[in-house]
XYZ file of C-alpha atoms in Angstrom:
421
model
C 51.598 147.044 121.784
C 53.060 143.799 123.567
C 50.986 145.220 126.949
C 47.799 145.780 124.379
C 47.882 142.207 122.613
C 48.950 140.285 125.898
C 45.832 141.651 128.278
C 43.451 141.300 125.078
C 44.605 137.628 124.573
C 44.369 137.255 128.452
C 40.859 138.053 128.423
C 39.907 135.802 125.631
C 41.169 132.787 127.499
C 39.225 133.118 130.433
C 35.810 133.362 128.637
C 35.651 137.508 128.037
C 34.064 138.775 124.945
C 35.701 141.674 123.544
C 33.870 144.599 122.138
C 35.661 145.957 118.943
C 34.819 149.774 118.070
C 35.696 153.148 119.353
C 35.605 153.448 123.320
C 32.081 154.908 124.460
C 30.491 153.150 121.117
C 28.359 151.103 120.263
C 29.654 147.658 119.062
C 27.057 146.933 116.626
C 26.399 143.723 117.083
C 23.394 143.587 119.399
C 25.573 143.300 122.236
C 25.862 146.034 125.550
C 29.215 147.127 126.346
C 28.719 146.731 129.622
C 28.844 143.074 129.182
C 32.037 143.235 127.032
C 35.907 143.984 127.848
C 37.795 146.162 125.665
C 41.591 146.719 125.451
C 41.902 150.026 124.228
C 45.290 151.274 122.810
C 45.761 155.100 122.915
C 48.614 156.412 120.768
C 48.929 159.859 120.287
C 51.120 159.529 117.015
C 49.669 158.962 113.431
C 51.091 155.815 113.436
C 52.018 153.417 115.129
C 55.413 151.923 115.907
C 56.932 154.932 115.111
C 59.826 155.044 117.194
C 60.286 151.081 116.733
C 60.319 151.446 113.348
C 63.483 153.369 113.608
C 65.724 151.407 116.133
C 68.685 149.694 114.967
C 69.408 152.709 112.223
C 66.142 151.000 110.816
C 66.678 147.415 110.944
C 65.745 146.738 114.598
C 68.080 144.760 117.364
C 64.596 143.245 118.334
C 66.038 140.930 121.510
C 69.585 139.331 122.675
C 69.775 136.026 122.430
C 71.472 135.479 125.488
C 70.308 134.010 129.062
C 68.752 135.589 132.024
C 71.831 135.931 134.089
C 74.047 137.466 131.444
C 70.825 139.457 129.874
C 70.570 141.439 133.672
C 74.581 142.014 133.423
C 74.012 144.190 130.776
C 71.179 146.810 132.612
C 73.791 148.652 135.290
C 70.070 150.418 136.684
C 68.221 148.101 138.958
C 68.360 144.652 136.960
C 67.027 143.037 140.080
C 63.271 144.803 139.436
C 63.713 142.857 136.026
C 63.587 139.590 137.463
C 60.230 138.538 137.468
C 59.431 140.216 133.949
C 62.413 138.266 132.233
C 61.093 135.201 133.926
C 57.882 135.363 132.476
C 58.981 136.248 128.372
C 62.371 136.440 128.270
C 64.210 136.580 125.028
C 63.575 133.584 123.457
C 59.739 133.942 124.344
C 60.591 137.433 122.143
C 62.146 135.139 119.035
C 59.018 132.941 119.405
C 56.733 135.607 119.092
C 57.833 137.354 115.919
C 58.132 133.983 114.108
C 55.300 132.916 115.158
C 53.808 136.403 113.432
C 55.712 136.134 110.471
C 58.699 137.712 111.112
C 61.890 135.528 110.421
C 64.920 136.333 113.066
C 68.417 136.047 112.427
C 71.217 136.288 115.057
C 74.521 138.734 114.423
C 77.947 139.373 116.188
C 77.477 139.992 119.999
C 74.293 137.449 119.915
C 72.139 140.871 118.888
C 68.620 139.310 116.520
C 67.362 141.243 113.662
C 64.657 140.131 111.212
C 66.119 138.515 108.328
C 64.731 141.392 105.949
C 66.524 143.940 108.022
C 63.837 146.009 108.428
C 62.043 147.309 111.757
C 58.758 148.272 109.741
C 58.595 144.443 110.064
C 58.729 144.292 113.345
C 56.104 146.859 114.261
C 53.876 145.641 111.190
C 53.672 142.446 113.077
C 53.213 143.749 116.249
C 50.037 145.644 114.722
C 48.736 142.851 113.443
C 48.983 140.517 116.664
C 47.073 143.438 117.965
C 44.285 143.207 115.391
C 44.362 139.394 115.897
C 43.701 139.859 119.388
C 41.067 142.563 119.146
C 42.887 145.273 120.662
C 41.023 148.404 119.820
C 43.298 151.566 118.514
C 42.671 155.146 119.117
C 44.693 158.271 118.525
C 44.904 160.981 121.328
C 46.989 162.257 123.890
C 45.896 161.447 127.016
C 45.969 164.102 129.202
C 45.581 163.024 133.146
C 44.928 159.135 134.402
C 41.813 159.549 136.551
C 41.389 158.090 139.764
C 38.400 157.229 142.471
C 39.321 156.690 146.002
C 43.245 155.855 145.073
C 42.269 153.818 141.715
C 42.241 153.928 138.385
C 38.694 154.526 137.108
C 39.523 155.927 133.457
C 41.204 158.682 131.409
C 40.765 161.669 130.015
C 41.573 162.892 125.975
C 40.497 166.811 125.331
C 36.660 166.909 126.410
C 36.350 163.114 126.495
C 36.466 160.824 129.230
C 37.579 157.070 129.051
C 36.508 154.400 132.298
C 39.077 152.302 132.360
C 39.437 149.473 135.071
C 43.281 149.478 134.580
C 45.611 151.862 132.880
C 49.436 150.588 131.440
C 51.923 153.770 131.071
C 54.200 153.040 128.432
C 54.980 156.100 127.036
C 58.521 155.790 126.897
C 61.042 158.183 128.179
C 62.278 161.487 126.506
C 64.499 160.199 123.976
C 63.591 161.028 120.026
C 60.749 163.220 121.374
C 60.153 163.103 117.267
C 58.678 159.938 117.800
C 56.441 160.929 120.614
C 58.518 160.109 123.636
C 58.287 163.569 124.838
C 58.261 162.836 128.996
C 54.446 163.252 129.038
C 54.318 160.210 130.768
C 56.336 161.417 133.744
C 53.839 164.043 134.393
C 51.128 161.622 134.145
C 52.881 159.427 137.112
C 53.847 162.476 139.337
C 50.432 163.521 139.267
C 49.795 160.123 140.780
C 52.525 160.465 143.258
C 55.179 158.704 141.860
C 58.998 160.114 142.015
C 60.286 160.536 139.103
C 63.986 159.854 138.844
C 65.678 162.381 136.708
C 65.329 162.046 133.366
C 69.122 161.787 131.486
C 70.410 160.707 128.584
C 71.974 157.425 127.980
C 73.620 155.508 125.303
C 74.044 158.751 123.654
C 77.124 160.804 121.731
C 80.288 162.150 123.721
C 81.141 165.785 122.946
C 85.111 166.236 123.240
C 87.648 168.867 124.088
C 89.700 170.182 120.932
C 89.795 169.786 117.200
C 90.920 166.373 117.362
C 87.538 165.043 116.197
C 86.952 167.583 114.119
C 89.947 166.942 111.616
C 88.856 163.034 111.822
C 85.310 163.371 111.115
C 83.574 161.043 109.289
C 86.150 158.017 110.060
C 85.036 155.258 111.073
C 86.911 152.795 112.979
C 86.254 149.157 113.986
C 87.681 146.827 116.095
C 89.731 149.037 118.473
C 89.361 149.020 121.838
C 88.064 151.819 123.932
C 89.012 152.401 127.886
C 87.338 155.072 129.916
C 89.141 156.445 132.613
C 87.906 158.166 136.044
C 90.884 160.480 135.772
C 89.784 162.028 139.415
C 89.690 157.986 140.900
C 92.235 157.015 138.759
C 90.036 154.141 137.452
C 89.104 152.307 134.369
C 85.532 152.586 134.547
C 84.592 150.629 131.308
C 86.605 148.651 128.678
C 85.865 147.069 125.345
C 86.503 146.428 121.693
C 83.804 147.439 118.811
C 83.025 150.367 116.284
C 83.128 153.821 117.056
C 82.862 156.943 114.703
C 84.185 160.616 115.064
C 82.023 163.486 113.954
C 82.303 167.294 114.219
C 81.460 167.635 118.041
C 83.128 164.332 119.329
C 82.330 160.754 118.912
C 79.879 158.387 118.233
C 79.112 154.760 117.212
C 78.380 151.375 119.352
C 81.543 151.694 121.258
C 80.525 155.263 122.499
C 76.694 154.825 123.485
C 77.829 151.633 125.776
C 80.914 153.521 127.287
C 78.180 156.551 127.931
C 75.881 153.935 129.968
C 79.529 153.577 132.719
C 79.741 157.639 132.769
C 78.327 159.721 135.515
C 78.702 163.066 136.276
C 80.489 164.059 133.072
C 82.089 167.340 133.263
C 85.274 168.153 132.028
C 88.425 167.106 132.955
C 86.475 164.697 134.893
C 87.318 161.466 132.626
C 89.704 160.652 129.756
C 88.963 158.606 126.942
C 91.684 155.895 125.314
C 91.521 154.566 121.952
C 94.108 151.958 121.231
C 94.143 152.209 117.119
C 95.912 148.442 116.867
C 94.479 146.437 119.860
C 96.047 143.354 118.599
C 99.725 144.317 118.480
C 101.467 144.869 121.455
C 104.231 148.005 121.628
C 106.775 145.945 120.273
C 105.272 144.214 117.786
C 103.619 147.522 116.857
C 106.799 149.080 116.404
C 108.340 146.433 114.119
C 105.491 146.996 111.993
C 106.241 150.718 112.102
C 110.021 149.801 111.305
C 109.106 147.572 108.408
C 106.499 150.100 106.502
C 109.747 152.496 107.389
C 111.947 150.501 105.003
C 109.318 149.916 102.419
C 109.168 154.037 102.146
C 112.885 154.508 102.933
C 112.722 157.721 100.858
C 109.662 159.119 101.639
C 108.318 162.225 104.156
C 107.073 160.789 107.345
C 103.938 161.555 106.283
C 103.929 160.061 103.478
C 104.906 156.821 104.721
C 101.780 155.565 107.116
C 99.068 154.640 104.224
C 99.510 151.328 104.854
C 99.389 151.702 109.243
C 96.294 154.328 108.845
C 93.321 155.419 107.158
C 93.844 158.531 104.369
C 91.666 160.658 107.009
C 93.837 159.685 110.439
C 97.189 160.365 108.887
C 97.646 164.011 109.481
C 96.058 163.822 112.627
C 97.553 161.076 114.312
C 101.602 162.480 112.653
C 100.649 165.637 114.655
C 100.118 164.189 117.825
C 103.142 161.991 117.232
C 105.600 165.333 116.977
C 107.749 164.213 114.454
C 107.901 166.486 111.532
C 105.559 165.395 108.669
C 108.531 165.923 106.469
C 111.720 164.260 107.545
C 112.765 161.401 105.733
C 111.688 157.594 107.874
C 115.015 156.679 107.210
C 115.834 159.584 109.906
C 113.547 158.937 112.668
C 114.851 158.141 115.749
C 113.927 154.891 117.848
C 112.428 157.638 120.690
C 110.352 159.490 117.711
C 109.291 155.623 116.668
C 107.842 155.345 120.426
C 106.489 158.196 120.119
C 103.983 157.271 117.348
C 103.555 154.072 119.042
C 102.104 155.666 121.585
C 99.814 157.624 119.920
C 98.481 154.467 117.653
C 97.850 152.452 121.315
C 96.422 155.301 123.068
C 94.873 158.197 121.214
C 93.537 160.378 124.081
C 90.520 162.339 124.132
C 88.873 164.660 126.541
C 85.052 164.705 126.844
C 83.472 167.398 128.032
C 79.508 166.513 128.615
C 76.746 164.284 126.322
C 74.894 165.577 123.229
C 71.210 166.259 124.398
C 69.237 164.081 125.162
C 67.246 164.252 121.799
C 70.036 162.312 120.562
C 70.267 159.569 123.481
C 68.647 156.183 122.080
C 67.162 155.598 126.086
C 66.349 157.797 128.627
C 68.034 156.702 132.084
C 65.914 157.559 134.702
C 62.083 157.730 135.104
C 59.688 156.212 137.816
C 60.912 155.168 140.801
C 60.858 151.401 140.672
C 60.390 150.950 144.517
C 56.838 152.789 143.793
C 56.284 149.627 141.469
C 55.405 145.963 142.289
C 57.377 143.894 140.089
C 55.758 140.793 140.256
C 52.857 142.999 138.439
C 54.716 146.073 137.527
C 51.230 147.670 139.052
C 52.174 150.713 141.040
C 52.280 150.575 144.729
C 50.585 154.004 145.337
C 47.602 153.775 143.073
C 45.543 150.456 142.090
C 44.850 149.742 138.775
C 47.840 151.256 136.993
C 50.756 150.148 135.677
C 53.640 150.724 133.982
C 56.176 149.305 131.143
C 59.051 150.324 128.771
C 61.489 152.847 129.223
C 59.044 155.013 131.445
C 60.763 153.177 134.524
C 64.167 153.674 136.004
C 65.764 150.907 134.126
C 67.992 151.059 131.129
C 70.614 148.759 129.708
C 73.689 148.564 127.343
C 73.474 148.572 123.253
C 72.343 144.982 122.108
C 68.519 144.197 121.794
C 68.312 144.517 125.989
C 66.282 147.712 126.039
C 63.559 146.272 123.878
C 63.667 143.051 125.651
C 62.820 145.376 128.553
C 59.983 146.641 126.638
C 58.431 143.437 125.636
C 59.229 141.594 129.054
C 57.827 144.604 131.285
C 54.839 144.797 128.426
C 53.628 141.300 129.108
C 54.072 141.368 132.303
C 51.734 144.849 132.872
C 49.365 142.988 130.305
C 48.916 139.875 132.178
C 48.825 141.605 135.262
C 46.366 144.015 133.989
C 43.528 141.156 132.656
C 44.149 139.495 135.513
């Protein structure tokens, strides 16, 4: 949609009329076609938006407001393509935008922007109309091969019907919540044109984990802890940070998780370890004098019985077990060593992942088009003139926070300027 309204506008600056109707129609106003431009957007869902309208567990990270430099820290695959695209709309060309189409923007914790009303359908509803506004001309179809004429684009094909086209803009996503319609078709579309296709894998997606661990804690949710991956085989600390994770049945989950997933390659089992420290802001010792003093409140209760007030109902049986000491003896019992012990558990409570849900579940798709094939001054491709690309269908992903959509909007105008031009 932002490659759609950006070429239409485009055109209407520098003098185009644009015809309004169904491709291959008349436009019923006296006019020929042939005279006319047309930005024609071809979406094979019933709707449209509908993966947009879903991001953000419905209320849409729309952009980070954060600068250029610290936006490309935050895309580990090939932030240098992303240059150009962030140079022309970067994210506070992205705030502009949805005010400016009715769509008030608030900023959150870790600088993420969400409307005001909290909901995405905003978001895409205003993205619809700016392509109204513009004159952008929707169809639905699946398009089925991007033709070509002596190495160009000269149209495309839906079914039976055939589309000319003078320029074609990919942006059918990657393979993540196929439900929405980002099934890979658009990889095919791009090999056919001779474009390598890096292979498509999932990222910012679950963890599945060794044991019953997560199991027995599912549903809990924890925030503020902080979360350290380790490259048991390097013996390295390959990504560390505080937020919100949650367990469920097959592992874990949450913001912390799908960021931590981004730093993971490779994952097999016993490959890397994962840390949660439970009370990031006390040290061992202060930790433990905290242990001692709950200790005395419950001087006469089970061990078990005395960690309400250190744990949440559902990590209390878990975290005792891993601890060793006997869920019955009496606190006033426990030894200084059993004390460490459970200290050690509460500052690192180790898990074992094993591999990533699919990739059904991944919110972006790492991998895609090669983005050597692709100019990024134009995002046009390099092998075959007249297309272009934008979105998640490239090799380029980034970390939890609005920066994937940014992508999508940046990469969007970009292929939509190009494209008029």
């Amino acid at each position: 949609m932002m490659a759609a309204v950006t070429a239409a506008e485009a055109l209407t600056e520098a003098g185009f009329a644009l015809a309004v109707g169904a491709p291959g129609c008349a436009s019923g106003d006296g006019g020929s076609d042939k005279d006319k431009s047309r930005v024609v957007l071809i979406e094979q869902n019933d709707r449209l938006g509908k993966k947009l309208r879903i991001t953000g567990k419905g209320r849409c990270n729309v952009t980070n407001d954060c600068g250029r430099d610290e936006f490309l820290s935050n895309v580990p695959t090939n932030p240098r393509f992303l240059y150009a695209a962030l140079s022309g709309f970067d994210t506070q060309d992205t705030k502009v935008f949805f005010e400016a189409h009715g769509v008030p923007l608030k900023v959150e914790r870790g600088k993420r922007v969400f409307p005001v009303s909290d909901k995405a359908g905003d978001i895409a509803e205003a993205m619809i109309r700016a392509c109204r506004q513009a004159g952008v001309t929707f169809m639905t179809g699946r398009v089925s091969a991007i033709l070509t004429v002596n190495g160009e684009v000269s149209g495309v094909r839906i079914g039976n019907r055939t589309i000319e086209a003078d320029a074609v803009i990919l942006c059918t996503g990657g393979r993540s919540y196929p439900v929405t319609g980002s099934d890979g078709n658009g990889y095919a579309l791009a090999e056919k044109l001779g474009h390598t296709i890096q292979p498509p894998i999932p990222s910012l997606v679950p963890i599945v984990c060794e044991g019953d661990i997560c199991s027995r804690l599912m549903g809990l949710s924890l925030r503020n802890v902080r979360l350290r991956v380790l490259d048991v085989q390097k013996n390295k600390c390959v990504f560390e940070d505080f937020g919100e994770m949650l367990f469920a049945h097959y592992g874990v989950t949450g913001p912390l998780i799908l960021s931590a997933s981004a730093h993971i390659h490779d994952l097999c089992p016993g490959k890397y370890k994962l840390s949660i420290d439970l009370k990031p802001a006390l040290d061992e010792q202060t930790l433990d004098a905290r242990i001692q003093s709950d200790f005395r409140k419950y001087v006469n209760k089970d061990f078990i019985n005395a960690l309400s007030d250190l744990l949440p109902q559902k990590a209390i049986e878990p975290v005792a077990a891993l601890s060793g000491i006997d869920f019955r003896k009496k606190v006033n019992t426990i030894t200084r060593e059993e004390r460490h012990a459970l200290v050690t558990v509460l500052k690192n409570l180790e898990l074992s992942p094993i591999r990533f849900r699919p990739i059904d579940e991944a919110i972006v798709t790492k991998g895609g088009v090669t983005v050597k094939e692709v100019d990024p001054k134009t995002m046009e491709s390099r092998l075959c003139s007249g297309l272009y690309f934008a979105g998640e269908i490239l090799d380029v992903d980034a970390y939890t926070g609005g920066f994937n959509l940014q992508i999508a909007f940046s990469t969007g105008r970009l292929a939509g300027l190009s494209s008029a031009e």
